[in-house]
Backbone as numpy.savetxt, mean C-alpha at the origin, in Angstrom:
# Nx Ny Nz CAx CAy CAz Cx Cy Cz
16.25 13.99 20.33 16.07 13.73 21.76 14.78 12.92 21.96
14.89 11.89 22.78 13.73 11.05 23.04 12.70 11.81 23.86
11.41 11.76 23.46 10.38 12.43 24.26 10.31 11.84 25.66
10.01 12.69 26.63 9.98 12.26 28.03 8.68 11.54 28.35
8.77 10.56 29.22 7.59 9.87 29.71 6.85 10.76 30.70
5.53 10.77 30.61 4.67 11.42 31.60 3.65 10.40 32.08
3.42 10.33 33.38 2.48 9.35 33.92 1.08 9.56 33.35
0.77 10.81 32.95 -0.57 11.11 32.43 -0.84 10.46 31.07
0.22 10.01 30.39 0.04 9.47 29.05 -0.90 8.26 29.03
-0.80 7.41 30.04 -1.64 6.21 30.06 -3.11 6.58 30.21
-3.39 7.72 30.86 -4.77 8.19 30.98 -5.21 8.90 29.70
-4.35 9.79 29.19 -4.70 10.56 28.00 -4.89 9.67 26.77
-4.15 8.58 26.71 -4.21 7.69 25.55 -4.76 6.31 25.94
-5.68 6.31 26.90 -6.19 5.03 27.40 -6.86 4.22 26.30
-7.66 4.86 25.47 -8.34 4.13 24.40 -7.36 3.55 23.40
-6.38 4.34 23.00 -5.37 3.87 22.05 -4.53 2.76 22.69
-4.14 2.93 23.94 -3.34 1.91 24.61 -4.08 0.58 24.65
-5.38 0.64 24.89 -6.18 -0.59 24.91 -6.15 -1.27 23.54
-6.27 -0.48 22.47 -6.19 -1.05 21.12 -4.83 -1.69 20.87
-3.78 -0.94 21.17 -2.44 -1.42 20.85 -2.07 -2.65 21.67
-2.57 -2.73 22.91 -2.26 -3.90 23.73 -2.88 -5.17 23.17
-3.90 -5.02 22.31 -4.49 -6.20 21.66 -3.72 -6.59 20.40
-2.82 -5.74 19.95 -2.11 -5.98 18.70 -0.62 -6.16 18.86
-0.06 -5.65 19.97 1.38 -5.66 20.19 1.67 -6.27 21.56
2.90 -6.72 21.78 3.27 -7.10 23.15 3.02 -5.92 24.08
2.34 -6.18 25.20 1.89 -5.07 26.05 3.06 -4.23 26.57
4.25 -4.83 26.73 5.38 -4.06 27.24 5.84 -3.00 26.25
5.47 -3.13 24.97 5.89 -2.14 23.98 5.08 -0.86 24.05
3.84 -0.95 24.51 2.93 0.19 24.42 3.46 1.41 25.17
3.91 1.29 26.44 4.44 2.48 27.12 5.67 3.07 26.42
6.39 2.24 25.65 7.54 2.76 24.91 7.10 3.61 23.73
5.94 3.27 23.15 5.45 4.00 21.98 4.73 5.30 22.35
4.08 5.34 23.49 3.20 6.48 23.79 3.90 7.83 23.81
5.11 7.99 24.38 5.75 9.31 24.33 6.01 9.78 22.89
6.38 8.84 22.00 6.61 9.21 20.60 5.29 9.60 19.93
4.24 8.83 20.20 2.92 9.15 19.62 2.46 10.53 20.09
2.62 10.81 21.38 2.21 12.10 21.93 3.00 13.24 21.29
4.31 13.05 21.12 5.14 14.09 20.52 4.80 14.31 19.05
4.48 13.23 18.34 4.08 13.35 16.93 2.75 14.08 16.82
1.81 13.77 17.69 0.51 14.46 17.64 0.69 15.96 17.88
1.59 16.32 18.78 1.84 17.74 19.04 2.46 18.42 17.81
3.42 17.75 17.17 4.05 18.31 15.98 3.07 18.42 14.82
2.18 17.45 14.68 1.16 17.52 13.63 0.32 18.78 13.79
-0.09 19.06 15.01 -0.90 20.27 15.25 -0.09 21.52 14.96
1.16 21.53 15.38 2.01 22.70 15.19 2.28 22.96 13.70
2.46 21.88 12.94 2.83 22.01 11.53 1.63 22.06 10.59
0.45 21.77 11.10 -0.71 21.66 10.22 -0.56 20.50 9.25
-0.04 19.39 9.76 0.31 18.25 8.91 -0.70 17.13 9.01
-0.80 16.37 7.93 -1.62 15.17 7.87 -0.68 13.98 7.66
-0.89 12.92 8.43 -0.11 11.70 8.29 -0.96 10.66 7.58
-0.44 10.14 6.47 -1.12 9.08 5.72 -0.31 7.80 5.86
-0.99 6.69 6.14 -0.29 5.42 6.36 -0.92 4.30 5.56
-0.07 3.53 4.90 -0.52 2.36 4.15 -0.90 1.24 5.12
-1.72 0.32 4.63 -2.20 -0.79 5.46 -1.09 -1.72 5.92
0.09 -1.64 5.31 1.20 -2.50 5.72 2.06 -1.86 6.81
1.67 -0.69 7.30 2.43 -0.07 8.39 2.11 -0.76 9.71
3.06 -0.72 10.62 2.91 -1.36 11.93 1.79 -0.68 12.73
1.15 -1.44 13.66 -0.02 -0.91 14.37 0.21 0.40 15.11
1.40 0.60 15.70 1.62 1.85 16.44 1.60 3.06 15.53
1.87 2.86 14.23 1.78 3.93 13.25 0.37 4.01 12.68
-0.13 2.87 12.22 -1.44 2.80 11.57 -2.54 3.31 12.50
-2.53 2.85 13.75 -3.57 3.25 14.71 -3.15 4.44 15.58
-1.83 4.63 15.74 -1.36 5.61 16.70 -1.25 7.02 16.20
-0.81 7.22 14.94 -0.54 8.59 14.49 -1.17 8.93 13.14
-1.69 7.94 12.41 -2.19 8.20 11.05 -3.56 8.89 11.08
-3.72 9.87 10.21 -5.01 10.53 10.01 -5.78 9.89 8.86
-5.05 9.36 7.88 -5.64 8.70 6.71 -4.94 7.36 6.56
-5.72 6.29 6.40 -5.14 4.96 6.22 -5.81 4.28 5.03
-5.12 3.28 4.47 -5.74 2.53 3.40 -4.74 1.95 2.43
-5.26 1.43 1.32 -4.42 0.86 0.29 -3.88 1.97 -0.61
-3.14 1.58 -1.66 -2.52 2.57 -2.53 -3.53 3.48 -3.19
-4.67 2.91 -3.58 -5.70 3.72 -4.24 -6.31 4.72 -3.26
-6.61 4.27 -2.05 -7.19 5.18 -1.05 -6.24 6.32 -0.74
-4.95 6.04 -0.62 -3.99 7.10 -0.34 -3.84 8.04 -1.52
-3.90 7.50 -2.74 -3.84 8.36 -3.92 -5.04 9.30 -3.98
-6.22 8.76 -3.69 -7.43 9.59 -3.69 -7.35 10.65 -2.61
-6.84 10.27 -1.43 -6.71 11.23 -0.33 -5.72 12.33 -0.69
-4.63 11.97 -1.36 -3.66 12.98 -1.78 -4.28 13.96 -2.78
-5.08 13.42 -3.71 -5.71 14.27 -4.71 -6.68 15.26 -4.07
-7.29 14.88 -2.95 -8.27 15.73 -2.29 -7.66 16.53 -1.14
-6.36 16.43 -0.93 -5.74 16.97 0.27 -5.74 18.50 0.28
-6.07 19.09 1.43 -5.98 20.53 1.58 -5.04 20.93 2.71
-4.24 19.97 3.18 -3.26 20.26 4.22 -2.04 20.94 3.61
-1.25 21.58 4.45 0.00 22.19 3.99 1.11 21.17 3.87
1.06 20.14 4.73 2.13 19.15 4.80 1.51 17.76 4.89
2.02 16.84 4.12 1.63 15.43 4.21 2.87 14.61 4.53
2.77 13.77 5.54 3.81 12.79 5.82 3.28 11.45 5.35
3.96 10.87 4.36 3.51 9.61 3.77 4.26 8.46 4.42
3.55 7.69 5.21 4.13 6.51 5.87 3.87 5.30 4.98
4.81 5.07 4.11 4.73 4.01 3.14 6.03 4.00 2.38
6.03 3.52 1.16 7.27 3.47 0.39 7.34 4.64 -0.58
8.50 4.78 -1.23 8.81 6.02 -1.93 7.85 6.33 -3.07
7.42 5.29 -3.83 6.52 5.58 -4.95 5.21 6.15 -4.46
4.76 5.78 -3.25 3.52 6.33 -2.70 3.69 7.81 -2.38
4.84 8.18 -1.84 5.10 9.59 -1.56 5.18 10.40 -2.85
5.82 9.82 -3.87 5.85 10.49 -5.18 4.43 10.68 -5.72
3.60 9.65 -5.58 2.22 9.74 -6.08 1.47 10.86 -5.38
1.65 10.97 -4.06 1.00 12.05 -3.32 1.47 13.41 -3.82
2.76 13.54 -4.07 3.30 14.82 -4.56 2.78 15.15 -5.95
2.68 14.14 -6.81 2.20 14.36 -8.18 0.75 14.84 -8.16
-0.07 14.23 -7.30 -1.49 14.56 -7.25 -1.78 15.81 -6.43
-0.87 16.18 -5.56 -1.05 17.38 -4.73 0.22 18.22 -4.80
0.52 18.81 -5.97 1.81 19.50 -6.15 2.00 20.70 -5.23
0.88 21.25 -4.72 0.98 22.42 -3.85 1.34 22.05 -2.42
1.34 20.77 -2.10 1.57 20.29 -0.73 3.03 19.90 -0.56
3.58 20.20 0.60 4.91 19.70 0.95 4.74 18.25 1.39
5.29 17.33 0.62 5.18 15.90 0.93 6.50 15.41 1.51
6.41 14.80 2.68 7.58 14.29 3.37 7.50 12.77 3.47
8.65 12.11 3.45 8.71 10.67 3.70 9.72 10.44 4.81
9.36 9.71 5.84 10.27 9.54 6.98 11.59 8.88 6.63
11.60 8.00 5.63 12.85 7.37 5.19 12.84 7.25 3.67
13.65 8.06 2.96 13.63 8.02 1.50 14.16 6.71 0.93
14.78 5.87 1.76 15.28 4.58 1.29 14.21 3.48 1.37
13.00 3.84 1.78 11.89 2.88 1.77 11.46 2.69 0.32
11.98 1.67 -0.30 11.76 1.47 -1.73 10.76 0.38 -2.02
10.89 -0.27 -3.18 9.95 -1.29 -3.62 10.59 -2.12 -4.71
10.57 -3.44 -4.57 11.19 -4.29 -5.58 10.49 -4.16 -6.92
9.19 -3.93 -6.92 8.48 -3.75 -8.19 8.91 -2.45 -8.87
8.97 -1.38 -8.09 9.38 -0.10 -8.67 10.80 -0.18 -9.23
11.64 -0.97 -8.56 13.02 -1.09 -9.01 13.17 -2.01 -10.22
12.12 -2.73 -10.59 12.23 -3.76 -11.63 12.12 -3.20 -13.05
11.74 -1.92 -13.20 11.50 -1.38 -14.53 11.86 0.09 -14.58
12.32 0.54 -15.74 12.71 1.93 -15.94 11.88 2.56 -17.06
11.96 3.87 -17.15 11.27 4.57 -18.23 11.77 4.09 -19.60
13.06 3.82 -19.71 13.61 3.32 -20.97 13.01 1.96 -21.34
12.77 1.12 -20.34 12.13 -0.18 -20.60 10.74 0.02 -21.19
10.00 0.98 -20.66 8.64 1.24 -21.16 8.69 1.71 -22.61
9.61 2.60 -22.89 9.72 3.09 -24.27 10.09 1.96 -25.23
10.94 1.05 -24.79 11.32 -0.09 -25.64 10.13 -1.01 -25.88
9.31 -1.22 -24.88 8.11 -2.05 -25.04 7.13 -1.40 -26.01
6.98 -0.10 -25.92 6.10 0.60 -26.86 6.59 0.41 -28.30
7.90 0.46 -28.46 8.45 0.29 -29.82 8.19 -1.11 -30.35
8.20 -2.11 -29.46 7.97 -3.49 -29.89 6.48 -3.79 -30.10
5.63 -2.99 -29.47 4.17 -3.23 -29.57 3.49 -1.90 -29.93
3.72 -1.41 -31.14 3.18 -0.09 -31.51 1.66 -0.06 -31.42
1.16 1.01 -30.85 -0.28 1.20 -30.73 -0.89 0.62 -29.48
-0.16 -0.24 -28.76 -0.72 -0.83 -27.54 -0.57 0.16 -26.38
-1.67 0.50 -25.71 -1.56 1.40 -24.56 -0.83 0.73 -23.40
-0.27 1.55 -22.54 0.49 1.06 -21.38 -0.30 1.36 -20.11
-0.60 0.29 -19.37 -1.21 0.43 -18.04 -0.15 0.02 -17.02
0.16 0.91 -16.11 1.24 0.70 -15.16 0.69 0.67 -13.74
1.05 -0.37 -13.03 0.74 -0.51 -11.60 1.34 0.68 -10.86
0.66 1.16 -9.83 1.17 2.33 -9.11 2.50 2.05 -8.41
2.85 0.79 -8.24 4.13 0.44 -7.61 5.28 0.66 -8.59
5.42 1.89 -9.04 6.44 2.26 -10.02 6.90 3.69 -9.74
8.04 4.03 -10.31 8.57 5.38 -10.14 7.76 6.41 -10.92
7.95 7.67 -10.58 7.27 8.75 -11.31 7.67 8.73 -12.78
8.94 8.43 -13.07 9.41 8.40 -14.46 8.69 7.34 -15.28
8.44 6.18 -14.67 7.71 5.12 -15.37 6.25 5.50 -15.56
5.65 6.07 -14.54 4.26 6.53 -14.67 4.13 7.55 -15.81
5.16 8.40 -15.95 5.12 9.44 -16.98 5.13 8.86 -18.39
5.62 7.64 -18.55 5.64 6.98 -19.86 4.38 6.17 -20.13
3.41 6.21 -19.20 2.24 5.33 -19.25 0.99 6.09 -19.70
0.03 5.33 -20.20 -1.27 5.91 -20.56 -2.19 6.01 -19.35
-2.09 5.03 -18.46 -2.90 5.04 -17.25 -2.21 4.21 -16.19
-2.46 4.55 -14.95 -2.00 3.74 -13.82 -3.16 2.89 -13.31
-2.84 1.94 -12.46 -3.88 1.15 -11.81 -3.35 0.68 -10.48
-4.24 0.18 -9.64 -3.86 -0.54 -8.43 -4.39 -1.97 -8.57
-4.07 -2.81 -7.60 -4.61 -4.17 -7.64 -6.13 -4.15 -7.48
-6.66 -3.06 -6.91 -8.10 -2.96 -6.70 -8.87 -2.70 -8.00
-8.24 -1.99 -8.95 -9.01 -1.59 -10.14 -8.31 -1.94 -11.45
-7.35 -2.88 -11.39 -6.54 -3.19 -12.58 -7.39 -3.67 -13.75
-8.35 -4.56 -13.51 -9.18 -5.07 -14.60 -9.98 -3.94 -15.23
-10.56 -3.09 -14.40 -11.38 -2.00 -14.91 -10.55 -1.02 -15.73
-9.33 -0.73 -15.28 -8.49 0.21 -16.03 -8.06 -0.40 -17.35
-7.66 -1.67 -17.35 -7.25 -2.34 -18.59 -8.38 -2.29 -19.61
-9.60 -2.61 -19.18 -10.72 -2.65 -20.12 -11.14 -1.25 -20.56
-10.86 -0.25 -19.72 -11.19 1.13 -20.09 -10.30 1.67 -21.20
-9.18 0.98 -21.48 -8.29 1.42 -22.55 -8.93 1.24 -23.93
-9.93 0.36 -24.04 -10.62 0.15 -25.31 -9.74 -0.43 -26.39
-8.73 -1.23 -25.99 -7.79 -1.82 -26.95 -7.82 -3.34 -26.84
-7.47 -4.01 -27.94 -7.39 -5.47 -27.92 -6.15 -5.97 -27.21
-5.09 -5.14 -27.20 -3.83 -5.51 -26.55 -3.35 -4.37 -25.68
-2.93 -4.68 -24.46 -2.45 -3.68 -23.51 -1.13 -4.16 -22.92
-0.17 -3.26 -22.82 1.09 -3.54 -22.10 0.82 -3.28 -20.63
0.98 -4.33 -19.81 0.65 -4.24 -18.38 1.93 -4.42 -17.57
2.27 -3.42 -16.75 3.56 -3.39 -16.06 3.41 -3.06 -14.58
4.40 -3.48 -13.73 5.47 -4.42 -14.03 5.27 -5.78 -13.37
4.19 -5.98 -12.59 4.06 -7.21 -11.80 3.53 -8.37 -12.65
4.37 -9.38 -12.85 3.98 -10.52 -13.68 2.81 -11.29 -13.07
2.82 -11.48 -11.76 1.77 -12.28 -11.13 0.43 -11.54 -11.12
0.45 -10.26 -10.79 -0.78 -9.48 -10.87 -1.28 -9.46 -12.32
-0.35 -9.30 -13.28 -0.74 -9.29 -14.68 -1.39 -10.58 -15.11
-0.85 -11.72 -14.67 -1.45 -13.01 -15.01 -2.84 -13.14 -14.40
-3.01 -12.63 -13.19 -4.32 -12.66 -12.54 -5.33 -11.81 -13.31
-4.90 -10.63 -13.73 -5.77 -9.74 -14.51 -6.12 -10.39 -15.85
-5.12 -11.00 -16.48 -5.34 -11.63 -17.79 -6.42 -12.70 -17.73
-6.54 -13.35 -16.59 -7.56 -14.39 -16.43 -8.97 -13.84 -16.26
-9.09 -12.52 -16.15 -10.41 -11.91 -15.93 -10.85 -11.00 -17.07
-10.10 -10.98 -18.15 -10.45 -10.11 -19.27 -10.07 -10.78 -20.58
-10.74 -10.36 -21.65 -10.40 -10.85 -22.99 -9.29 -10.04 -23.64
-8.85 -8.97 -22.99 -7.78 -8.15 -23.53 -6.46 -8.93 -23.43
-5.70 -8.92 -24.52 -4.38 -9.56 -24.51 -3.41 -8.67 -23.74
-2.71 -9.24 -22.77 -1.78 -8.46 -21.98 -0.34 -8.84 -22.30
0.48 -7.83 -22.50 1.93 -8.00 -22.62 2.50 -7.74 -21.23
3.19 -8.74 -20.66 3.62 -8.65 -19.27 5.13 -8.42 -19.15
5.52 -7.93 -17.99 6.92 -7.70 -17.63 7.24 -8.61 -16.45
8.50 -8.96 -16.26 8.84 -9.93 -15.21 9.21 -9.25 -13.90
8.37 -8.34 -13.43 8.56 -7.74 -12.11 7.81 -8.53 -11.06
8.35 -8.54 -9.84 7.71 -9.30 -8.76 7.91 -8.58 -7.43
6.95 -8.77 -6.53 7.06 -8.24 -5.17 7.87 -9.21 -4.33
8.93 -8.73 -3.72 9.80 -9.62 -2.94 9.11 -10.19 -1.71
8.03 -9.57 -1.26 7.28 -10.11 -0.12 6.32 -11.19 -0.59
5.48 -10.87 -1.57 4.43 -11.80 -1.97 4.96 -13.00 -2.76
6.06 -12.83 -3.49 6.54 -13.95 -4.31 7.11 -15.09 -3.46
7.40 -14.84 -2.18 7.99 -15.88 -1.34 6.96 -16.82 -0.71
5.67 -16.45 -0.77 4.65 -17.38 -0.27 4.57 -18.59 -1.19
4.24 -19.74 -0.61 4.16 -20.97 -1.40 2.79 -21.62 -1.24
2.44 -22.46 -2.21 1.18 -23.20 -2.13 1.18 -24.14 -0.92
2.35 -24.70 -0.59 2.43 -25.60 0.57 2.09 -24.86 1.86
2.56 -23.61 1.99 2.22 -22.82 3.18 0.73 -22.56 3.24
0.14 -22.26 2.10 -1.31 -22.00 2.06 -2.08 -23.26 2.46
-1.70 -24.39 1.90 -2.40 -25.64 2.25 -2.23 -25.97 3.73
-1.04 -25.72 4.27 -0.82 -25.98 5.69 -1.75 -25.13 6.55
-1.90 -23.86 6.21 -2.80 -22.99 6.98 -4.22 -23.50 6.96
-4.65 -24.03 5.82 -6.00 -24.56 5.73 -6.14 -25.86 6.53
-5.18 -26.77 6.35 -5.30 -28.09 6.96 -5.03 -28.06 8.47
-4.03 -27.31 8.87 -3.65 -27.29 10.30 -4.61 -26.45 11.13
-5.08 -25.33 10.58 -5.88 -24.39 11.36 -7.33 -24.30 10.89
-7.70 -25.05 9.86 -9.04 -24.98 9.30 -9.39 -23.54 8.94
-8.43 -22.86 8.29 -8.60 -21.44 7.99 -9.05 -21.24 6.55
-9.89 -20.22 6.33 -10.16 -19.74 4.97 -8.91 -18.99 4.51
-8.67 -19.01 3.21 -7.45 -18.41 2.67 -7.80 -17.20 1.80
-7.15 -16.08 2.09 -7.36 -14.84 1.34 -5.98 -14.36 0.88
-5.79 -14.21 -0.43 -4.47 -13.92 -0.97 -4.46 -12.65 -1.80
-3.34 -11.95 -1.77 -3.14 -10.78 -2.62 -2.72 -11.24 -4.01
-3.19 -10.57 -5.07 -2.87 -11.03 -6.43 -1.41 -10.87 -6.84
-0.57 -10.28 -6.00 0.86 -10.27 -6.27 1.54 -11.59 -5.93
0.78 -12.53 -5.34 1.33 -13.85 -5.01 1.43 -14.71 -6.28
2.29 -15.74 -6.27 2.40 -16.64 -7.42 1.07 -17.33 -7.72
0.84 -17.72 -8.98 -0.44 -18.31 -9.37 -0.80 -19.58 -8.60
0.19 -20.39 -8.23 -0.12 -21.61 -7.49 -0.63 -21.30 -6.08
-0.24 -20.15 -5.53 -0.79 -19.71 -4.24 -2.23 -19.22 -4.43
-2.46 -18.44 -5.48 -3.81 -17.93 -5.74 -4.78 -19.08 -5.99
-4.28 -20.16 -6.59 -5.16 -21.32 -6.87 -5.65 -21.98 -5.60
-4.92 -21.82 -4.50 -5.33 -22.41 -3.22 -6.31 -21.53 -2.45
-6.45 -20.26 -2.85 -7.18 -19.29 -2.04 -8.69 -19.38 -2.23
-9.40 -19.04 -1.16 -10.86 -18.90 -1.24 -11.24 -17.56 -1.86
-10.35 -16.58 -1.72 -10.61 -15.25 -2.29 -9.28 -14.61 -2.62
-9.24 -13.92 -3.75 -8.06 -13.17 -4.18 -8.48 -11.73 -4.37
-7.76 -10.80 -3.76 -8.14 -9.41 -3.92 -7.14 -8.46 -3.30
-7.35 -7.19 -3.58 -6.51 -6.12 -3.04 -6.69 -6.01 -1.54
-5.88 -5.16 -0.91 -6.01 -4.99 0.53 -7.40 -4.50 0.92
-7.96 -3.57 0.16 -9.31 -3.10 0.48 -10.36 -4.19 0.22
-10.16 -4.97 -0.83 -11.10 -6.05 -1.13 -11.06 -7.13 -0.06
-9.90 -7.36 0.53 -9.81 -8.31 1.64 -10.73 -7.89 2.79
-10.68 -6.61 3.13 -11.55 -6.12 4.20 -13.02 -6.29 3.86
-13.39 -6.03 2.60 -14.79 -6.19 2.18 -15.21 -7.65 2.25
-14.31 -8.56 1.87 -14.62 -10.00 1.92 -14.82 -10.44 3.37
-13.97 -9.99 4.27 -14.11 -10.34 5.69 -15.42 -9.81 6.25
-15.78 -8.61 5.85 -17.04 -8.03 6.30 -18.22 -8.88 5.86
-18.16 -9.38 4.64 -19.26 -10.16 4.09 -19.30 -11.58 4.65
-18.13 -12.22 4.72 -18.08 -13.64 5.06 -18.02 -13.91 6.56
-17.42 -12.99 7.31 -17.27 -13.15 8.77 -16.73 -14.55 9.12
-15.58 -14.95 8.57 -15.07 -16.30 8.84 -14.63 -16.46 10.29
-14.72 -17.68 10.77 -14.25 -17.96 12.13 -12.73 -17.86 12.20
-12.06 -18.27 11.12 -10.60 -18.29 11.09 -10.13 -18.00 9.67
-9.13 -17.14 9.53 -8.67 -16.78 8.19 -7.16 -16.60 8.18
-6.55 -16.99 7.07 -5.13 -16.72 6.85 -5.02 -15.68 5.74
-4.42 -14.54 6.05 -4.20 -13.50 5.05 -2.82 -13.71 4.45
-2.78 -14.02 3.17 -1.51 -14.29 2.49 -1.06 -12.99 1.84
-0.47 -12.15 2.67 0.00 -10.83 2.26 0.95 -10.33 3.33
1.35 -9.07 3.26 2.27 -8.51 4.25 1.68 -8.63 5.65
2.54 -8.94 6.61 2.09 -9.38 7.94 1.25 -8.34 8.69
1.60 -7.07 8.58 0.90 -6.05 9.37 -0.55 -5.87 8.93
-0.88 -6.32 7.73 -2.27 -6.22 7.26 -3.21 -6.93 8.23
-2.82 -8.13 8.68 -3.66 -8.86 9.62 -3.78 -8.12 10.95
-2.67 -7.57 11.43 -2.72 -6.82 12.69 -3.72 -5.68 12.61
-3.71 -4.97 11.49 -4.55 -3.79 11.38 -6.01 -4.11 11.09
-6.31 -5.35 10.70 -7.71 -5.77 10.50 -8.30 -6.44 11.73
-7.45 -6.90 12.62 -7.97 -7.64 13.78 -8.94 -6.83 14.63
-8.71 -5.53 14.73 -9.61 -4.71 15.54 -10.99 -4.59 14.90
-11.05 -4.60 13.57 -12.34 -4.51 12.88 -13.13 -5.80 12.99
-12.43 -6.91 13.13 -13.09 -8.22 13.11 -12.67 -9.05 14.32
-13.12 -8.63 15.52 -12.69 -9.31 16.74 -13.16 -10.76 16.85
-14.21 -11.12 16.12 -14.72 -12.49 16.19 -13.95 -13.45 15.28
-13.07 -12.91 14.44 -12.29 -13.73 13.52 -10.89 -13.93 14.06
-10.43 -15.18 14.02 -9.05 -15.47 14.40 -8.19 -15.38 13.15
-7.12 -14.60 13.25 -6.23 -14.40 12.10 -4.99 -15.27 12.24
-4.81 -16.13 11.25 -3.59 -16.93 11.15 -2.64 -16.16 10.24
-1.39 -15.96 10.67 -0.50 -15.09 9.91 0.69 -15.88 9.35
0.61 -16.28 8.06 1.82 -16.79 7.41 2.69 -15.59 7.09
3.53 -15.19 8.06 3.97 -13.80 8.15 5.22 -13.50 7.34
5.07 -12.66 6.33 6.20 -12.06 5.61 6.13 -10.56 5.82
7.22 -9.97 6.28 7.28 -8.53 6.50 7.94 -7.85 5.31
7.43 -6.67 4.96 8.07 -5.87 3.91 9.21 -5.07 4.55
10.46 -5.33 4.15 11.57 -4.61 4.79 11.54 -3.12 4.50
10.91 -2.73 3.40 10.85 -1.31 3.04 9.80 -0.59 3.88
8.62 -1.18 4.01 7.58 -0.57 4.85 8.07 -0.43 6.29
8.86 -1.41 6.75 9.30 -1.40 8.14 10.44 -0.43 8.38
10.91 0.25 7.35 11.87 1.33 7.56 11.20 2.56 8.19
9.87 2.62 8.10 9.13 3.74 8.69 8.87 3.43 10.15
9.28 4.35 11.02 9.13 4.17 12.47 8.56 5.44 13.09
8.09 5.30 14.32 7.64 6.50 15.03 8.79 7.51 15.16
10.00 7.00 15.38 11.13 7.89 15.58 11.42 8.72 14.33
11.39 8.08 13.14 11.71 8.91 11.97 10.51 9.71 11.47
9.30 9.32 11.86 8.14 10.19 11.60 8.29 11.48 12.41
8.69 11.33 13.67 8.89 12.49 14.55 9.99 13.39 13.98
11.11 12.81 13.58 12.21 13.60 13.03 11.80 14.31 11.75
11.01 13.63 10.95 10.52 14.18 9.68 9.66 15.43 9.93
8.76 15.35 10.88 7.92 16.50 11.22 8.71 17.62 11.89
9.65 17.23 12.72 10.47 18.24 13.41 11.32 19.04 12.41
11.94 18.32 11.46 12.88 18.96 10.55 12.27 19.33 9.20
11.01 18.92 8.97 10.35 19.10 7.67 11.22 18.55 6.53
11.75 17.37 6.76 12.66 16.73 5.82 12.73 15.24 6.16
12.96 14.37 5.17 13.23 14.57 3.75 11.95 14.91 2.97
12.08 15.86 2.06 10.96 16.25 1.22 11.04 15.53 -0.12
9.89 15.11 -0.62 9.81 14.42 -1.91 9.57 15.45 -3.01
10.40 15.41 -4.04 10.27 16.33 -5.17 10.22 15.53 -6.47
9.39 15.97 -7.39 9.27 15.34 -8.70 9.41 16.45 -9.74
10.32 16.30 -10.73 10.46 17.34 -11.76 9.13 17.66 -12.41
8.91 18.93 -12.72 7.61 19.39 -13.22 7.17 18.65 -14.48
8.10 18.44 -15.43 7.69 17.80 -16.68 7.31 16.34 -16.44
8.04 15.65 -15.57 7.71 14.27 -15.23 6.37 14.22 -14.49
6.20 15.12 -13.53 4.98 15.14 -12.74 3.75 15.37 -13.61
3.85 16.27 -14.59 2.69 16.58 -15.44 2.25 15.36 -16.23
3.21 14.61 -16.78 2.84 13.42 -17.57 2.36 12.29 -16.67
3.01 12.13 -15.51 2.57 11.09 -14.58 1.18 11.40 -14.02
0.90 12.69 -13.83 -0.41 13.09 -13.29 -1.53 12.68 -14.24
-1.30 12.79 -15.53 -2.33 12.39 -16.49 -2.64 10.90 -16.35
-1.62 10.08 -16.18 -1.84 8.64 -16.02 -2.57 8.33 -14.72
-2.22 9.02 -13.65 -2.89 8.79 -12.37 -4.33 9.29 -12.40
-4.56 10.43 -13.02 -5.92 10.97 -13.07 -6.82 10.08 -13.93
-6.25 9.46 -14.95 -7.06 8.52 -15.73 -7.48 7.33 -14.88
-6.57 6.86 -14.02 -6.91 5.78 -13.09 -8.04 6.22 -12.15
-7.92 7.39 -11.58 -8.93 7.86 -10.64 -10.27 8.07 -11.33
-10.24 8.46 -12.60 -11.49 8.66 -13.34 -12.22 7.35 -13.56
-11.47 6.26 -13.73 -12.12 4.95 -13.89 -12.85 4.57 -12.60
-12.27 4.95 -11.47 -12.91 4.65 -10.19 -12.54 3.26 -9.71
-12.88 2.98 -8.47 -12.49 1.71 -7.86 -13.26 0.55 -8.48
-14.57 0.57 -8.46 -15.39 -0.45 -9.10 -14.93 -1.87 -8.85
-14.60 -2.23 -7.58 -14.00 -3.53 -7.29 -14.95 -4.70 -7.52
-14.38 -5.80 -7.96 -15.13 -7.05 -8.05 -14.85 -7.86 -6.79
-15.79 -7.85 -5.89 -15.55 -8.54 -4.62 -16.58 -9.63 -4.41
C-alpha cells in the first residue's frame, strides 16, 4: 500500500526537500517524501541500518541511507556493524560482502536481481583453473565478484586499494580478477606481473575517448575517470581513481567544471558537496543499481525479505580474503 501524503511532510523534511530539489526535478520530491517518511519509521521499528552505494539515486542516497560510500567503505561499515538488520542498497555482491563480514546480522537486499556484469563474468571453477595454470601465484579478486569466487581467492581488493593489495601479496606474479581494464590500470602502477581475466563493467566499458574529448573541448571540463573504463578513456583523463578518490580529488582541486566518467548518479551525489563546481555528466546508468527503489526498500523492511544468505563454508573462506583486504587498509594514491 502506498504511504499517504501528509501536508506536514514538507515542513518535517524541509531540509531534505531543499537538497533533493537541487538534484532532482522538483515535481518528483513530493512523490518521494511519503516513501522516505515510511522507510524512516520502519527503520526505527526494526532497528535497521540502511547502507547505500554512491551509485544509488539521490532520493535513496540522501533520503534514507544511514551509511554511504564506495564498496570499501560499505565493507568496512559492515565489518563494524552492530545493528540487527542491514538493508544493502546496492548490487548483490555488496549484500553478500556485508553478510560475510557481519554473519550475526540479518542482511536484506531490496531486489535480489540487482546483479553485476563483472560478478557474472567469472566462476569459482574459473579461479581454480587459473591457479592450476599458474601454480604458486596468489589470487587477488576485485570485490565485484560472488562469494564463491571470493572464497577461492587469497585476498580481495577494491579499485581504491588494488595496487596496495597486489603488492602486499609479496609475489612476483599475481592473478588479478576479473576486471581487465582495472587490471591493466593496476599493472601500470606496479612491477608485479599480473595475470588478467577478460571481465568488464557493462557501464564503464561503454564510455569512449571521443566522449571524453568532447566533454573537455565543448565544456572546458576537467576529466575524472573510474579505472574500470577502457584504457583509451583513462588516457584522456586528468585523474583516474575510485569513487572515494574522485571526491578527494575534487576537494583538493576545486575545479570550475568537471566531467565524471562513471555511473551517472555519482555526479548527482557529489554536487551537494561541491556547489561551486559545475558537473558535466556523460551519463551512463547502471541498470542493476537502478533496480533499487524507495518502494522496494520499504517492502524489504516491512517484510524482512529478501534475506541474503551465504553457506557457512563459503563465507568462512571468503571472509579470510576480505579481512586480508581490510588489513591492508585503504592507503589511496590520490
